[in-house]
């Protein structure tokens, strides 16, 4: 049995306060719709990601060797770890769509890893709603231009257009 963090209950109730309507979503196209809090990327997170993905390259998991043999001064996060942080950062930053029963990843366009994230750095995600394709099926395909910023760095860790699907229940009646 997989155990999940208990804070999901409080996170769900918090998100309900932030629900927006389809009309509000349409009005938000072209604007910044959310920005997360800063999140530290720790060596423990990197090690756990290395174990989960079986990617134990020394630049990620060997601080002493990475300090000696790389230009980074120590270990760096996996690019895909930084990408995977978008899920939790989006959950924190983006409003929930009223009537949505679930959100599903649909893909990425123009994904670029622009700068390494050094261990101990803090990152945050900034989301601009580029488009919202509201389909008759009850699905809404959101296109977010997302930037994963690194605190005290001019260059972001990554940029991408992230496509998600919100499954919306049809109104009763």
XYZ file of C-alpha atoms in Angstrom:
173
model
C 0.000 0.000 0.000
C 1.343 3.425 -0.959
C 1.219 6.061 1.745
C 0.709 9.681 0.763
C 1.331 12.835 2.720
C -1.557 13.808 4.969
C -1.457 17.429 3.817
C -3.413 16.564 0.653
C -6.678 17.023 2.561
C -5.830 20.552 3.637
C -4.455 21.355 0.171
C -7.727 20.240 -1.437
C -9.848 22.386 0.868
C -7.563 25.362 0.252
C -7.862 24.990 -3.522
C -11.660 25.141 -3.393
C -11.423 28.749 -2.164
C -9.518 29.623 -5.306
C -12.031 28.217 -7.820
C -12.639 30.283 -10.954
C -15.402 30.042 -13.543
C -15.016 29.340 -17.259
C -15.789 33.010 -17.942
C -13.037 34.101 -15.556
C -10.691 31.624 -17.216
C -11.442 33.125 -20.647
C -10.771 36.619 -19.274
C -7.421 35.490 -17.862
C -5.999 34.396 -21.238
C -2.809 36.321 -21.901
C -2.184 37.182 -18.244
C -0.063 35.832 -15.428
C -2.450 33.575 -13.550
C -0.212 32.356 -10.740
C 3.187 32.305 -9.090
C 4.234 29.733 -6.511
C 6.191 30.210 -3.313
C 9.915 29.510 -3.334
C 10.835 25.834 -2.848
C 14.298 24.636 -1.830
C 15.830 21.833 -3.883
C 17.678 19.666 -1.365
C 20.242 16.920 -1.779
C 17.725 14.537 -0.208
C 15.187 15.348 -2.962
C 17.851 14.823 -5.608
C 18.931 11.493 -4.086
C 15.329 10.263 -3.914
C 14.782 11.253 -7.548
C 18.017 9.471 -8.511
C 16.763 6.331 -6.770
C 13.327 6.556 -8.404
C 14.754 7.022 -11.907
C 17.978 5.027 -11.526
C 19.941 8.101 -12.665
C 22.872 8.242 -10.256
C 25.236 10.354 -12.348
C 27.833 11.882 -10.014
C 26.832 15.456 -10.894
C 23.617 14.756 -8.986
C 24.579 12.456 -6.101
C 28.275 12.928 -5.263
C 28.797 16.401 -3.739
C 32.579 16.021 -3.264
C 33.274 14.812 -6.786
C 30.841 17.324 -8.313
C 32.625 20.135 -6.435
C 35.994 19.033 -7.861
C 35.062 17.964 -11.388
C 32.236 20.254 -12.513
C 31.830 23.994 -13.032
C 28.793 23.951 -10.705
C 30.678 23.915 -7.391
C 28.631 20.950 -6.195
C 25.727 18.771 -7.191
C 22.827 19.883 -9.366
C 19.253 18.674 -9.680
C 18.221 16.439 -12.555
C 16.465 18.421 -15.280
C 13.503 16.078 -15.034
C 13.350 16.622 -11.263
C 12.994 20.354 -11.834
C 10.325 19.647 -14.441
C 8.450 17.327 -12.082
C 8.291 20.061 -9.431
C 5.862 21.923 -11.686
C 3.012 19.662 -10.560
C 3.197 20.664 -6.914
C 4.094 24.282 -7.687
C 1.107 24.553 -10.035
C -1.162 23.048 -7.423
C -0.030 25.757 -5.035
C -0.161 28.651 -7.516
C -3.028 28.048 -9.937
C -6.720 28.477 -9.250
C -8.951 25.447 -9.577
C -11.545 25.522 -12.345
C -15.063 25.472 -10.930
C -16.666 22.076 -11.524
C -13.385 20.363 -12.420
C -13.224 16.788 -11.176
C -9.589 16.197 -12.136
C -6.598 17.644 -13.923
C -4.485 15.638 -16.361
C -1.094 16.329 -17.934
C -1.432 16.603 -21.704
C 2.130 17.457 -22.660
C 4.740 20.146 -23.161
C 5.672 22.326 -26.092
C 8.928 24.235 -26.394
C 10.460 22.726 -23.243
C 13.962 24.060 -22.637
C 16.315 23.480 -19.701
C 18.195 26.776 -19.565
C 20.192 26.715 -16.346
C 21.207 24.041 -13.836
C 19.615 24.125 -10.387
C 22.346 23.824 -7.775
C 21.638 21.869 -4.619
C 20.268 24.198 -1.954
C 18.860 26.644 -4.512
C 15.274 27.803 -4.273
C 12.945 27.735 -7.266
C 9.461 28.977 -8.004
C 7.117 28.668 -10.970
C 5.448 31.561 -12.739
C 2.405 30.727 -14.906
C 0.907 32.746 -17.755
C -2.319 31.408 -19.253
C -1.521 31.467 -22.973
C -4.778 29.835 -24.098
C -7.767 27.842 -22.890
C -9.474 25.552 -25.380
C -12.954 24.917 -23.976
C -14.329 21.797 -25.648
C -17.936 20.591 -25.818
C -16.834 17.299 -24.245
C -16.494 18.989 -20.863
C -12.738 19.183 -21.128
C -10.704 22.361 -21.018
C -7.194 22.271 -22.477
C -5.145 24.946 -20.742
C -1.892 26.181 -22.254
C 0.415 27.671 -19.621
C 3.639 29.459 -20.480
C 5.643 28.469 -17.428
C 8.994 29.689 -16.197
C 10.811 27.924 -13.375
C 12.838 30.709 -11.781
C 15.939 30.238 -9.631
C 16.214 32.652 -6.719
C 18.960 35.283 -7.260
C 19.527 34.162 -10.855
C 18.724 36.105 -14.006
C 18.415 32.897 -16.032
C 15.529 30.493 -15.326
C 15.963 26.767 -14.830
C 13.437 26.002 -17.550
C 10.726 27.410 -19.764
C 7.910 25.537 -21.472
C 4.345 25.660 -22.637
C 2.538 23.161 -20.433
C -0.748 21.698 -21.651
C -3.155 20.354 -19.058
C -6.698 19.057 -19.311
C -9.327 19.974 -16.748
C -12.266 17.569 -16.785
C -15.361 19.600 -15.930
C -18.682 18.181 -14.793
C -21.601 19.483 -16.854
C -23.913 21.793 -14.870
C -27.005 20.142 -13.415
C -30.351 20.868 -14.986
